[in-house]
Short mmCIF file of C-alpha atoms and ligand atoms in Angstrom, two decimals:
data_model
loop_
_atom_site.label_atom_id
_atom_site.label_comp_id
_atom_site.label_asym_id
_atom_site.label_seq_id
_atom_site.Cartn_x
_atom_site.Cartn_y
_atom_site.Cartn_z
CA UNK A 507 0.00 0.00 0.00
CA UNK A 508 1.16 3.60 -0.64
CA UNK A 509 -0.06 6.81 0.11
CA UNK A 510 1.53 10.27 -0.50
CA UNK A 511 0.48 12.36 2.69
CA UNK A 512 2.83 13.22 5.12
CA UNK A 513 2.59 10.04 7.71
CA UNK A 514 5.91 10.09 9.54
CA UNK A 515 4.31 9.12 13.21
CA UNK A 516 3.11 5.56 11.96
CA UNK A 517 3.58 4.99 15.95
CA UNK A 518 2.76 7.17 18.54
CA UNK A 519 5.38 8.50 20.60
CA UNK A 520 4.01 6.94 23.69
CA UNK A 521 3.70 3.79 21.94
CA UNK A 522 7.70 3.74 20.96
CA UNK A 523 8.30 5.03 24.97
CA UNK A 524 6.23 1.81 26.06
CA UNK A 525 8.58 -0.23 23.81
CA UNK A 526 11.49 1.28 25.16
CA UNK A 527 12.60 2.66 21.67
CA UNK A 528 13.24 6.47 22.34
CA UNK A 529 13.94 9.07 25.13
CA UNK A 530 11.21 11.59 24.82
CA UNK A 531 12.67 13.63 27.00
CA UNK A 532 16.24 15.74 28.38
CA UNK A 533 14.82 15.81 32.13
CA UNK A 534 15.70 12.78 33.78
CA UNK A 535 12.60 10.71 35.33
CA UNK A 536 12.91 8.98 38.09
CA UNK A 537 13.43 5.73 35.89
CA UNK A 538 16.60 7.51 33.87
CA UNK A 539 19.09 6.92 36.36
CA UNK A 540 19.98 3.27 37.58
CA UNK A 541 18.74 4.78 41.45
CA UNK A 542 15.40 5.80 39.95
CA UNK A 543 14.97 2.11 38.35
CA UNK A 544 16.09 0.10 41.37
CA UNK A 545 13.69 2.69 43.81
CA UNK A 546 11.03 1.74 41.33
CA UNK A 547 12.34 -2.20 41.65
CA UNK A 548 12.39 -1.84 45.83
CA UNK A 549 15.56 -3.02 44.85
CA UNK A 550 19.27 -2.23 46.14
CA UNK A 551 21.95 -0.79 43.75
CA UNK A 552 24.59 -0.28 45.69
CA UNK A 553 28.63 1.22 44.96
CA UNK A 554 31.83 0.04 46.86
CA UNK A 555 33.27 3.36 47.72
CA UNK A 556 37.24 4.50 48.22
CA UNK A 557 37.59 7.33 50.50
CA UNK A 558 40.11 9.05 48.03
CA UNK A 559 38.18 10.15 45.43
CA UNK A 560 34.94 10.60 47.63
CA UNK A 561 36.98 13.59 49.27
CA UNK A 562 38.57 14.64 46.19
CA UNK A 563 36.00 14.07 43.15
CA UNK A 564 33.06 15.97 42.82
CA UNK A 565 31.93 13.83 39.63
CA UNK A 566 32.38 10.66 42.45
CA UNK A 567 30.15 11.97 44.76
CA UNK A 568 27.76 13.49 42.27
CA UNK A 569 27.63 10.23 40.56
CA UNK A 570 27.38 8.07 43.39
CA UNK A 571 24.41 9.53 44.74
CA UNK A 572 22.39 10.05 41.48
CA UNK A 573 22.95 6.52 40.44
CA UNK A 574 22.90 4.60 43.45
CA UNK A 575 20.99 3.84 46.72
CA UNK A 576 22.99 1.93 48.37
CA UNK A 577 26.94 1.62 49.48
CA UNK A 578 29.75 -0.22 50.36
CA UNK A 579 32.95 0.80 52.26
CA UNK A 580 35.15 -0.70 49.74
CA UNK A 581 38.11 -0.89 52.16
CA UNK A 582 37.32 1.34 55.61
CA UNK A 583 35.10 -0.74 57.53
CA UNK A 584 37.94 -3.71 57.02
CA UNK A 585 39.15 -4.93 60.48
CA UNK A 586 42.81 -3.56 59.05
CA UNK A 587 41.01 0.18 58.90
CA UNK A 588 38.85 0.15 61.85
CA UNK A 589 41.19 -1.24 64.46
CA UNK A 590 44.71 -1.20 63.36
CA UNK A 591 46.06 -2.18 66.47
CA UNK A 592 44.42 -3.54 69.74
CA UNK A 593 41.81 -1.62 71.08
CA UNK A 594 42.55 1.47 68.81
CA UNK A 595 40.06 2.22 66.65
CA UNK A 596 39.99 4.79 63.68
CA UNK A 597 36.67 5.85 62.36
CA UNK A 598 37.23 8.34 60.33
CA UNK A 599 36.59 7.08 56.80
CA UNK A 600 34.43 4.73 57.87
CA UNK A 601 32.23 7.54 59.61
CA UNK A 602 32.86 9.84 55.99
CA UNK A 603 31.26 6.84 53.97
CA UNK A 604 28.20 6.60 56.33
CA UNK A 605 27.94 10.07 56.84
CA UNK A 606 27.80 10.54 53.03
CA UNK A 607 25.04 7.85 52.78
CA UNK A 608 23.09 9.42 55.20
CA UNK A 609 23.37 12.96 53.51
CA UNK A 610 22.30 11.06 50.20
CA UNK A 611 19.25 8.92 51.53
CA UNK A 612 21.51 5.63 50.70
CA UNK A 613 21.24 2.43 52.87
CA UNK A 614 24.71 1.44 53.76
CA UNK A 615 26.01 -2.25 53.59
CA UNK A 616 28.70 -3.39 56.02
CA UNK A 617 31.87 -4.90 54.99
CA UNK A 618 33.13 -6.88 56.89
CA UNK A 619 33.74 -7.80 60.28
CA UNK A 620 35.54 -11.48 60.25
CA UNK A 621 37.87 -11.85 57.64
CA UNK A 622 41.27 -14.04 56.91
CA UNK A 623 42.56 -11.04 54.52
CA UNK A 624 42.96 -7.80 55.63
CA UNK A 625 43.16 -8.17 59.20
CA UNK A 626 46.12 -6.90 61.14
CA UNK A 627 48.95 -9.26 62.21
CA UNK A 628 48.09 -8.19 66.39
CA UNK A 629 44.95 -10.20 65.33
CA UNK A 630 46.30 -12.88 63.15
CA UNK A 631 48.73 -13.83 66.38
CA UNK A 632 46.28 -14.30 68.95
CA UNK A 633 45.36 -17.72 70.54
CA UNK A 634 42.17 -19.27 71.50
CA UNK A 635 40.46 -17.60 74.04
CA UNK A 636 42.20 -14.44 73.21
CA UNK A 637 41.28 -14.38 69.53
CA UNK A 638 37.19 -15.12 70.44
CA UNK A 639 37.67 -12.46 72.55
CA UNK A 640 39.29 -9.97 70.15
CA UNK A 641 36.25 -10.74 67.83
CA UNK A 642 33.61 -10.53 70.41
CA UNK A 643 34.66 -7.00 71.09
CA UNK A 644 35.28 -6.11 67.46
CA UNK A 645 32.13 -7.27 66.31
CA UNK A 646 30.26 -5.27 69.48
CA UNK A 647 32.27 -2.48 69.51
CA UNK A 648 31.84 -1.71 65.49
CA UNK A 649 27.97 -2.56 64.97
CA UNK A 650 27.32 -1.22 68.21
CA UNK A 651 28.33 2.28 66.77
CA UNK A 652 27.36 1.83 63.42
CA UNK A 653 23.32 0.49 65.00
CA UNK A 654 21.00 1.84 63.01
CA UNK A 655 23.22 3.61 60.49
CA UNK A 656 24.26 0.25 58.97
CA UNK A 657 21.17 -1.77 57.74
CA UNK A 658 23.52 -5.26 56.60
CA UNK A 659 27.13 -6.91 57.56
CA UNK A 660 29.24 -9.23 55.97
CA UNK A 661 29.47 -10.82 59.28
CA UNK A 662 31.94 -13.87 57.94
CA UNK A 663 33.35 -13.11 54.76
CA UNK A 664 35.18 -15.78 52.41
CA UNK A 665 35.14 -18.36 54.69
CA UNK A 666 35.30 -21.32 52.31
CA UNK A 667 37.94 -21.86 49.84
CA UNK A 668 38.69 -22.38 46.62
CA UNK A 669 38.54 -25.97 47.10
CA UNK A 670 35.21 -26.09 48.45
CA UNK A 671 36.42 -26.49 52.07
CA UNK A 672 36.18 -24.46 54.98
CA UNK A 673 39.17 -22.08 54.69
CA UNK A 674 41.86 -22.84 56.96
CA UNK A 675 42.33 -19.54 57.97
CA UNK A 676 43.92 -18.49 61.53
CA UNK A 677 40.22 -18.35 62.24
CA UNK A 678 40.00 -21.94 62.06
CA UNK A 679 42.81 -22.66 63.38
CA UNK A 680 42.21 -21.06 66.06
CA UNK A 681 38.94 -21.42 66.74
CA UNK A 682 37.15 -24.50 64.71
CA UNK A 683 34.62 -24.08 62.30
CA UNK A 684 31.97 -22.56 65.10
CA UNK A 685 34.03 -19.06 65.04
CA UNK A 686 31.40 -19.00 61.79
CA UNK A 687 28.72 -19.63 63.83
CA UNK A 688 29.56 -17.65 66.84
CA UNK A 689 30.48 -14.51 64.89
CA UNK A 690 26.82 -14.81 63.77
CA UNK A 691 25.47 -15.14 67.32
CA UNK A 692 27.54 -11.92 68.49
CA UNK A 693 26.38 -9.96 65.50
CA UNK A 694 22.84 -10.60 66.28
CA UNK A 695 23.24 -9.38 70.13
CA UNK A 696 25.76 -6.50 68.81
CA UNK A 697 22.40 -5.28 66.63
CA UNK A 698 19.37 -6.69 66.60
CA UNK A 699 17.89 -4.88 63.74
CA UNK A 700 21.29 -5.41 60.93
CA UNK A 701 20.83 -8.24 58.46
CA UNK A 702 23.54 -10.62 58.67
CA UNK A 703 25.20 -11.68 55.99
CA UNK A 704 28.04 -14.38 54.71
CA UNK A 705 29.93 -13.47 51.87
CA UNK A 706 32.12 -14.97 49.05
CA UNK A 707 33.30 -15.02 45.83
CA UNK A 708 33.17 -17.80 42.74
CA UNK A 709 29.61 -18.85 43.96
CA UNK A 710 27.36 -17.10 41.61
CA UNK A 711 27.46 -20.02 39.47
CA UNK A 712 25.97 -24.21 40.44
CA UNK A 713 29.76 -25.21 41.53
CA UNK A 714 31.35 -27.15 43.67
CA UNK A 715 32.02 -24.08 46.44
CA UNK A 716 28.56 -22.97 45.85
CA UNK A 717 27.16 -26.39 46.90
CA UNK A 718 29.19 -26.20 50.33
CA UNK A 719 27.99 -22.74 50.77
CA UNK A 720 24.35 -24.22 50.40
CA UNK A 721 25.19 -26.81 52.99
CA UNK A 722 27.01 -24.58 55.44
CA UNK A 723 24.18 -22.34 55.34
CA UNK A 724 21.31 -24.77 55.68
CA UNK A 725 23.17 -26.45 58.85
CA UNK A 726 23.60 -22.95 60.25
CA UNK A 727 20.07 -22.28 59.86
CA UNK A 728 18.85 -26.17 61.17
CA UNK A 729 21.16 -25.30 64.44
CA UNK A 730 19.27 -21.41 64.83
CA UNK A 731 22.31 -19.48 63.69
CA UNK A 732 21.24 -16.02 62.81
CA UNK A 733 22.15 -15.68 59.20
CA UNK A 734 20.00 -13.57 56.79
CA UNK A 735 21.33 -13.91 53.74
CA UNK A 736 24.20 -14.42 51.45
CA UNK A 737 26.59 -12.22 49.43
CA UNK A 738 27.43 -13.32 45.47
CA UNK A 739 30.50 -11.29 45.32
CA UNK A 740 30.58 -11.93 41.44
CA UNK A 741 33.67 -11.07 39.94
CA UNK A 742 33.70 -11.96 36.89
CA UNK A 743 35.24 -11.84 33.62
CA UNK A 744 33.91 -11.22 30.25
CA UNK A 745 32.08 -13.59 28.62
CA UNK A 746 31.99 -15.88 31.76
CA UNK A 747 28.63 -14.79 33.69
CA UNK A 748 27.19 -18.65 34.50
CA UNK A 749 24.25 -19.76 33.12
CA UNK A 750 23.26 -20.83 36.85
CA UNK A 751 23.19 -17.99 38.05
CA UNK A 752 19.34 -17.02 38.31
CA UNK A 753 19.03 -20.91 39.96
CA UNK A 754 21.72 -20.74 42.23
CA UNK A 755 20.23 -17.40 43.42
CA UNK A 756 16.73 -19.34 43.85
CA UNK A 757 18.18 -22.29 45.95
CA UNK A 758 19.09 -19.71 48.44
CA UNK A 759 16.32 -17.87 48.17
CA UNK A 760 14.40 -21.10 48.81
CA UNK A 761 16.28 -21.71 52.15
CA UNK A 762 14.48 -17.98 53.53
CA UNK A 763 17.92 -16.07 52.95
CA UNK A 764 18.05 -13.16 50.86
CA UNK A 765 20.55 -12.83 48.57
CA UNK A 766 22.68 -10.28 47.30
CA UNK A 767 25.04 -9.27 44.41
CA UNK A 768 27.42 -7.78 46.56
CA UNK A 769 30.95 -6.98 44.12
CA UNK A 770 29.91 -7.11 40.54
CA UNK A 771 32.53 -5.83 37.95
CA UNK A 772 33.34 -7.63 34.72
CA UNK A 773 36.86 -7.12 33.87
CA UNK A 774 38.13 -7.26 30.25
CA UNK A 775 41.43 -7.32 28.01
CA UNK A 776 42.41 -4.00 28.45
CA UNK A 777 42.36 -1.75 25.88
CA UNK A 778 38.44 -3.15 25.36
CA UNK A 779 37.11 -2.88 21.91
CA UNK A 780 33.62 -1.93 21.01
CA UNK A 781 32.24 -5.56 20.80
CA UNK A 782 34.18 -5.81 24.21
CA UNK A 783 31.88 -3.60 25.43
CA UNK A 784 29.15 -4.31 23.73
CA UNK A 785 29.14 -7.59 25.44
CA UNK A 786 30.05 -6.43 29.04
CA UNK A 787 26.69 -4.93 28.34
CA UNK A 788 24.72 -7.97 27.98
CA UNK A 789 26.49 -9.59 30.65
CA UNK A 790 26.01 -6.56 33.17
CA UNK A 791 22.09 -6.92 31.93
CA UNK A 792 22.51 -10.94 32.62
CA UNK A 793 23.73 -10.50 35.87
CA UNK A 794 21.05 -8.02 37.10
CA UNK A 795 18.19 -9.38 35.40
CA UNK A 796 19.13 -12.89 37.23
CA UNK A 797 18.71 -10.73 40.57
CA UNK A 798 15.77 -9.33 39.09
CA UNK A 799 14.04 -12.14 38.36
CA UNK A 800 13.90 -13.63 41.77
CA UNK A 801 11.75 -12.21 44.83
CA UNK A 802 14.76 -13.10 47.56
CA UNK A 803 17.28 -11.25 45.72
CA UNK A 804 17.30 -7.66 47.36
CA UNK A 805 19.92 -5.73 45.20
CA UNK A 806 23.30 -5.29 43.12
CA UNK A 807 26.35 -3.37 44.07
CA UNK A 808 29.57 -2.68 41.56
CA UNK A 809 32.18 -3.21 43.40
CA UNK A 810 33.34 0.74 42.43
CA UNK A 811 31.54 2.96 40.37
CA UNK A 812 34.13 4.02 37.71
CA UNK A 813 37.31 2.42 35.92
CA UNK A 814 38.69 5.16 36.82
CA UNK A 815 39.34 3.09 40.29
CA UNK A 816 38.90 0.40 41.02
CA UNK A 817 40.69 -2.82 42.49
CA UNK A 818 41.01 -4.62 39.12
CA UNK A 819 44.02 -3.18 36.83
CA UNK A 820 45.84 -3.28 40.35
CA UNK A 821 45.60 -7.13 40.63
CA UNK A 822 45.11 -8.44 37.23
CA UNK A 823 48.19 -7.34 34.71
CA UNK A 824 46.37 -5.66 31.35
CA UNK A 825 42.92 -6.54 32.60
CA UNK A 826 40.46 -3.18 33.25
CA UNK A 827 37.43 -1.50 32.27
CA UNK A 828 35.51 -3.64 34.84
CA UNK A 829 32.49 -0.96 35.86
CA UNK A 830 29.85 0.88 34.34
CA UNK A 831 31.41 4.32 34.25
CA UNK A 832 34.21 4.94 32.17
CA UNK A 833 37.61 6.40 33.45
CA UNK A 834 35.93 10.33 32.91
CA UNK A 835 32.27 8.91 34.36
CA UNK A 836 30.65 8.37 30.92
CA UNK A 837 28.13 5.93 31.05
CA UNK A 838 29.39 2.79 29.05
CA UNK A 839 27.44 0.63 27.42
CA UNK A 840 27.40 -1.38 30.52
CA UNK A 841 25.24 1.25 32.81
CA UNK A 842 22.87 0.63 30.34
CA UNK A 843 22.50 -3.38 30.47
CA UNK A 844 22.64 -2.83 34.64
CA UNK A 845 19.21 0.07 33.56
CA UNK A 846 18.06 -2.15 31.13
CA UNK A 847 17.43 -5.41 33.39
CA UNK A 848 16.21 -2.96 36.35
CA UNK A 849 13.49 -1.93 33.87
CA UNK A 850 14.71 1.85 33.60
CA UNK A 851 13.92 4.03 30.78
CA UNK A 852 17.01 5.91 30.03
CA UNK A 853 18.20 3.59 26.59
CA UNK A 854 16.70 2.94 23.62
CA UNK A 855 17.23 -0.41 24.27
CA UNK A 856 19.77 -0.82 21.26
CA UNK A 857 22.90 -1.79 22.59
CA UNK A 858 25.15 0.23 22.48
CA UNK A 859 24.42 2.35 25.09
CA UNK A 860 24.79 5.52 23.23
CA UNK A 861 21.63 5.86 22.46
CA UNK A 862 23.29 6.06 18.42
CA UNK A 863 23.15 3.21 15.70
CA UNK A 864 21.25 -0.11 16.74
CA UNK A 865 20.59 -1.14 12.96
CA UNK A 866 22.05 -2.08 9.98
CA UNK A 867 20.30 -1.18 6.61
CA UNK A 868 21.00 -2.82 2.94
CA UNK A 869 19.41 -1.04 0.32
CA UNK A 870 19.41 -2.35 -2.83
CA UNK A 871 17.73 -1.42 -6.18
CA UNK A 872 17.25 -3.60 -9.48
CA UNK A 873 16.83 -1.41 -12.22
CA UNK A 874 14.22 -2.51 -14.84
CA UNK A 875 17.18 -1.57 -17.57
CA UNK A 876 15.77 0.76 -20.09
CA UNK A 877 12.40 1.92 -18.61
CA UNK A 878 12.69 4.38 -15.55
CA UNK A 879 11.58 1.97 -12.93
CA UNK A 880 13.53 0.11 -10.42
CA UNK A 881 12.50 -2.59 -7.44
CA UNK A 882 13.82 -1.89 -3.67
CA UNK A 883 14.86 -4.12 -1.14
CA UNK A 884 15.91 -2.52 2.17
CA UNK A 885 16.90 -5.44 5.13
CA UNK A 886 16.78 -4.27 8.26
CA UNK A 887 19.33 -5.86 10.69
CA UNK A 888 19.19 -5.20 14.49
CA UNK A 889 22.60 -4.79 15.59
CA UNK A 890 21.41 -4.21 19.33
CA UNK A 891 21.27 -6.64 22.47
CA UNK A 892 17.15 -5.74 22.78
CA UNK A 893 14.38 -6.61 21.31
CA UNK A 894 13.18 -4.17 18.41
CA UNK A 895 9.04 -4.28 19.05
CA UNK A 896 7.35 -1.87 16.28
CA UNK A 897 9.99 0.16 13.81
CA UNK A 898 9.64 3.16 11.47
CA UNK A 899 12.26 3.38 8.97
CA UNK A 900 12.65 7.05 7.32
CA UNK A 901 14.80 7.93 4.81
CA UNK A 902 15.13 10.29 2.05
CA UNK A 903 15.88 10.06 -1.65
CA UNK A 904 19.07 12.01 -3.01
CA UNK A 905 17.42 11.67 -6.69
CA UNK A 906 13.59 12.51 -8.06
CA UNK A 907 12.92 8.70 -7.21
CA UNK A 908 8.64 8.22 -6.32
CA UNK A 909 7.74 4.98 -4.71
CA UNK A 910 4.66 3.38 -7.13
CA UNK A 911 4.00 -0.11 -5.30
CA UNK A 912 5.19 -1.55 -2.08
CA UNK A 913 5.35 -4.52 0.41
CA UNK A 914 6.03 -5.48 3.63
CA UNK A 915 5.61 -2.40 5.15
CA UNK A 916 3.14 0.17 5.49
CA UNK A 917 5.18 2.72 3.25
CA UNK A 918 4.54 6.86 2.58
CA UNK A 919 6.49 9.34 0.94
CA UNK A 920 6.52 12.93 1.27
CA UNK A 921 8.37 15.11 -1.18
CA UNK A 922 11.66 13.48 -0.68
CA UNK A 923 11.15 11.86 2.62
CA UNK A 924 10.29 8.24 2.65
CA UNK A 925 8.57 6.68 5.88
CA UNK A 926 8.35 2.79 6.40
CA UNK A 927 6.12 1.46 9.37
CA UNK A 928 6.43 -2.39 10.28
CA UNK A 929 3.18 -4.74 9.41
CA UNK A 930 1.48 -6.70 12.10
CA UNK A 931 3.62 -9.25 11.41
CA UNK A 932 7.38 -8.07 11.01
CA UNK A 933 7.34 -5.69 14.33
CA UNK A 934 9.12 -7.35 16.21
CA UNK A 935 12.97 -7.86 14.93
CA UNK A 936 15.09 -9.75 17.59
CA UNK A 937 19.32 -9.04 18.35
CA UNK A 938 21.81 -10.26 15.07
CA UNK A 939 17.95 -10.67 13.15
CA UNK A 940 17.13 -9.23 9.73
CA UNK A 941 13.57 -8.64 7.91
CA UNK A 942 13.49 -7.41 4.79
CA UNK A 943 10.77 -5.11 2.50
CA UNK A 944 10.74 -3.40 -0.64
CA UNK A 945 9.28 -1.48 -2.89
CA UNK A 946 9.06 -0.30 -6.79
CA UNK A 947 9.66 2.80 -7.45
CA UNK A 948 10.09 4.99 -10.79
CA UNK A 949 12.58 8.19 -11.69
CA UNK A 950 13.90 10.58 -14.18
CA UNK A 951 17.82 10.52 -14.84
CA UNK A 952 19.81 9.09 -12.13
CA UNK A 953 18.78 6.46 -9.21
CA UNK A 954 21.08 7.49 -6.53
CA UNK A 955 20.89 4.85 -3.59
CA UNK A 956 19.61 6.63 -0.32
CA UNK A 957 22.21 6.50 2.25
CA UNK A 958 21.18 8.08 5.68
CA UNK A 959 18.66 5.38 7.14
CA UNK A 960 16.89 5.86 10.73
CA UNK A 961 14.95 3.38 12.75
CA UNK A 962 12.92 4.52 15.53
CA UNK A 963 15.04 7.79 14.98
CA UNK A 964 18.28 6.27 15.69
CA UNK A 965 20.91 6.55 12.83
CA UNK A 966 21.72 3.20 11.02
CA UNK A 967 24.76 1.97 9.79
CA UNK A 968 24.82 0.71 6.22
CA UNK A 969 26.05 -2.21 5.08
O1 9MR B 1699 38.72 -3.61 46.28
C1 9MR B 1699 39.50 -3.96 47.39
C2 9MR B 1699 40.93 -3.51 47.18
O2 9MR B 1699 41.00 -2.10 47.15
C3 9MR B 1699 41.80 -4.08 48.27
O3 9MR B 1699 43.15 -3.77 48.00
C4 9MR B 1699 41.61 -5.56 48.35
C5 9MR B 1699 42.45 -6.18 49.41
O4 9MR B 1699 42.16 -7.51 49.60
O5 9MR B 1699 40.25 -5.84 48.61
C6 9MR B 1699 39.42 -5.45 47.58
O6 9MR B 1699 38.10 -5.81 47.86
C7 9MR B 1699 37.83 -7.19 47.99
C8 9MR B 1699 36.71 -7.37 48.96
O7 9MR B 1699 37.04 -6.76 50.18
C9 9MR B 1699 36.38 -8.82 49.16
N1 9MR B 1699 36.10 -9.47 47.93
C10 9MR B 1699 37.09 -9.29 46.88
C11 9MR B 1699 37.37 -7.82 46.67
C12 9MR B 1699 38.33 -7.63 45.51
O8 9MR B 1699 39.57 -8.16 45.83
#
C-alpha cells in the first residue's frame, strides 16, 4: 500500500516510549538513572566506595548519589582500617562513607567484620580464648556504633575456599569451624535490627564451592544461627557470567535467605574494543536481570563505580574496564545493560548504550534496464542486544525517485522523505535478526541509492 500524505508518526510517541525505543525527554525521570529504576524495583543498587576520590571528586560523589541507593565501604570498615592495632580504633573514613550515605538517603552495607585477609597481624597472632575475645569486642564495639546507620554486615566473609572447604584460615585454626557460627550469634546481640550476611566469591554459578555454601548455610540455619542472607560477590570476567546464576540465586532464596550481588565488575582485556563492550553490556544486563528475576534477591552493588578506580588493573596485569562508568564517568554501554534489566527508561534499548546506531540497513535497487523503474529491497538488521518491538524506517531520496508499489511495510512518501512502518507481522525484529521489505519505485535521470537510514530515529549503519 502507498499513500503520498505526510505520515511520519506511523507509531505514537508513547507507543515507541512503552517499547522502550526512544527518550522523549532531556529531564531525567525517576526511571533515567539506575537509582530511579532500582527505587522503582524496591531493589538495592549499591557502589563500593574509596575514600580518596569521595573527598577529592566531585563527579564521584555526584555520581554516586544520582545513580545509586545503596553503598559499600570498599576498604574502611575492614578490620585492618577500623582497628589497626588492639583496642585502637579509627573511624574516620568509615564515619565519611556513612555520613555521606546518610546525607544522600543511601542504605549502607557493612563490609566486613571477620575476615582471613585484611586483618592486622596483632589479630592474626592471637590464641584461642584471646582471639574469640578480640572478635567478640570487634564485632560489638563496630555494629554497636554503626546500629542503626548500617542496615547489613558481611558478618563472615570468604570463609570457604577455593577448594570447596572451609578455609583454613587463623580463624579456624584457632577457633574450629563454630568461630562461623559464633560470629553470627555476636552480631545478632551486637544489633538486633542489621541483616547478617556471609559473603564470598566464585559462587554465583551451580559449583562445587557454591554447593558447600548451600550446605554450610542450611546447617547454620537447622542449628538457629542467625544468618539472613548471602553475598554473590561476582567477579567476573567477560564472557563468563554462568548460566546458573538465576538458579543458584533461587536455591538460596528457597532456604528464607536473601541474597545479594554484593561486588559485581566484569573485567576485560584491556584496551576493550567496542564488541568488548558491547558484550560487558549484555552480561552486566545478565547478571542483574538474574537478581531481578527472583523475589529473595534484594539488590546489586559494583564493586566501584568508575574504571577510573577500582581494584582490578591493580591485581590483574592488562585486565580493566571492569564498571559501568568509564575512566571520565561516561556511562558505558554497561550502565545501560545494569538500567536495562532494572526496567529503567534511560536507553533505547539498542545496545550500544549511546543511544546512536542499533541497525544495519541494505538497500538495494534492481533497475528494470531501459524503462525508468527500479525494485527496492531494504533489510533491516538489528545490531542491538534488545528486542526491536514496532519500527519506522525514514529515509530520504538524493534523486527525483517516487515509490509506485510496495510490500512489507506500510510505506509513505513525502516530497523526498520516505517513511516505512512495520506490518502486524514483522514488528518485532530480535538481536543479530534481519527482515526485509521493498518497494518499486520509478525516476527521471539518475537512481542514486539513499544513504542516511533511521529506525525509531536512531541513525543506522549501512552495510
Ligand atoms: O577492592 C578492594 C581492594 O581495594 C583491596 O586492595 C583488596 C584487598 O584484599 O580488597 C578489595 O576488595 C575485595 C573485597 O574486600 C572482598 N572481595 C574481593 C574484593 C576484591 O579483591
Amino acid at each position: 500500500m502507498i499513500t503520498h500524505t505526510p505520515h511520519r508518526v506511523a507509531l505514537t510517541s508513547a507507543a515507541l516510549v512503552a517499547a522502550g525505543l526512544i527518550v522523549t525527554s532531556s529531564s531525567a525521570t525517576a526511571q533515567e538513572t539506575l537509582r530511579g529504576a532500582a527505587d522503582e524495583q524496591g531493589l538495592r543498587i549499591g557502589a563500593a566506595v574509596a575514600n580518596g576520590p569521595l573527598s577529592n571528586e566531585s563527579q564521584y560523589r555526584d555520581v554516586l548519589s544520582t545513580e545509586y541507593n545503596g553503598v559499600t565501604a570498599e576498604n574502611s570498615m575492614k578490620w585492618e582500617s577500623l582497628q589497626p592495632s588492639q583496642g585502637q580504633f579509627n573511624w574516620s573514613d568509615a564515619d565519611e562513607i556513612v555520613d555521606f550515605a546518610q546525607s544522600n538517603g543511601q542504605s549502607v552495607h557493612g563490609h566486613t567484620l571477620v575476615w582471613h585477609s585484611q586483618t592486622p597481624n596483632w589479630v592474626q597472632n592471637l590464641q584461642g580464648q584471646d582471639l574469640q575475645d578480640a572478635m567478640e569486642n570487634h564485632i560489638n564495639t563496630v555494629m554497636g556504633r554503626y546500629a542503626g546507620d548500617v542496615e547489613s554486615w558481611d558478618v563472615v566473609n570468604e570463609p570457604i575456599g577455593d577448594d570447596a572447604n572451609l578455609r583454613n584460615s587463623f580463624w579456624m585454626q584457632e577457633l574450629g569451624e563454630d568461630y562461623i557460627a559464633e560470629a553470627f550469634q555476636i552480631a545478632r546481640s551486637a544489633d538486633p535490627n542489621a541483616k547478617l550476611y556471609i559473603n564470598d566469591y566464585n559462587i554465583d554459578g551451580i559449583n562445587a564451592k557454591s554447593d558447600a555454601y548451600y550446605d554450610l548455610v542450611s546447617d547454620l540455619l537447622d542449628q538457629g544461627v542467625p544468618i539472613d542472607g548471602i553475598g554473590f560477590q561476582g567477579h567476573r570476567v567477560l564472557g563468563d557470567v554462568p548460566s546458573s546464576l538465576e538458579d543458584n540465586i533461587r536455591r538460596f532464596a528457597q532456604l528464607g535467605l536473601e541474597v545479594q550481588l554484593t561486588e559485581i565488575d566484569i573485567r576485560i582485556d584491556t584496551p576493550a574494543s567496542d564488541s568488548e563492550l558491547e558484550q560487558q553490556r549484555d552480561n552486566y544486563e545478565e547478571m542483574v536481570n538474574a537478581c531481578v528475576s527472583v523475589n529473595g534477591c534484594v539488590g546489586v552493588t559494583t564493586w566501584g563505580i568508575t574504571d577510573r578506580h577500582s581494584w582490578v588493573p591493580d591485581q590483574f596485569d592488562g585486565q580493566g574496564a571492569a564498571l559501568p562508568f568509564d575512566e571520565n564517568y561516561n556511562k558505558k554501554p554497561a550502565y545501560y545493560g545494569i538500567l536495562e534489566a532494572l526496567g529503567g527508561e534511560g536507553d533505547p534499548g539498542n545496545g550500544n548504550g549511546n543511544g546512536d546506531t542499533a541497525c544495519e540497513v541494505n538497500y538495494s535497487a534492481n533497475d528494470w534496464g531501459g524503462a525508468p523503474g527500479f525494485t527496492a529491497s531494504v533489510d533491516i538488521t538489528n545490531t542491538g542486544s534488545g528486542t526491536i518491538d514496532g519500527w519506522t524506517l525514514e529515509f530520504t531520496f538524493p534523486g527525483d525517485q517516487t515509490i509506485t508499489d510496495s510490500w512489507s511495510a506500510d510505506w509513505s512518501q513525502s516530497g523526498a522523505d520516505v517513511t516505512a512502518t512495520n506490518a502486524s507481522w514483522n514488528g518485532t525484529i530480535g538481536p543479530n535478526q534481519s527482515i526485509s521489505i521493498g518497494f518499486n519505485g520509478s525516476y527521471t535521470d539518475s537512481n542514486p541509492a539513499p544513504t542516511e537510514f533511521t529506525l525509531n530515529g536512531e541513525p543506522c549503519t549501512t552495510g
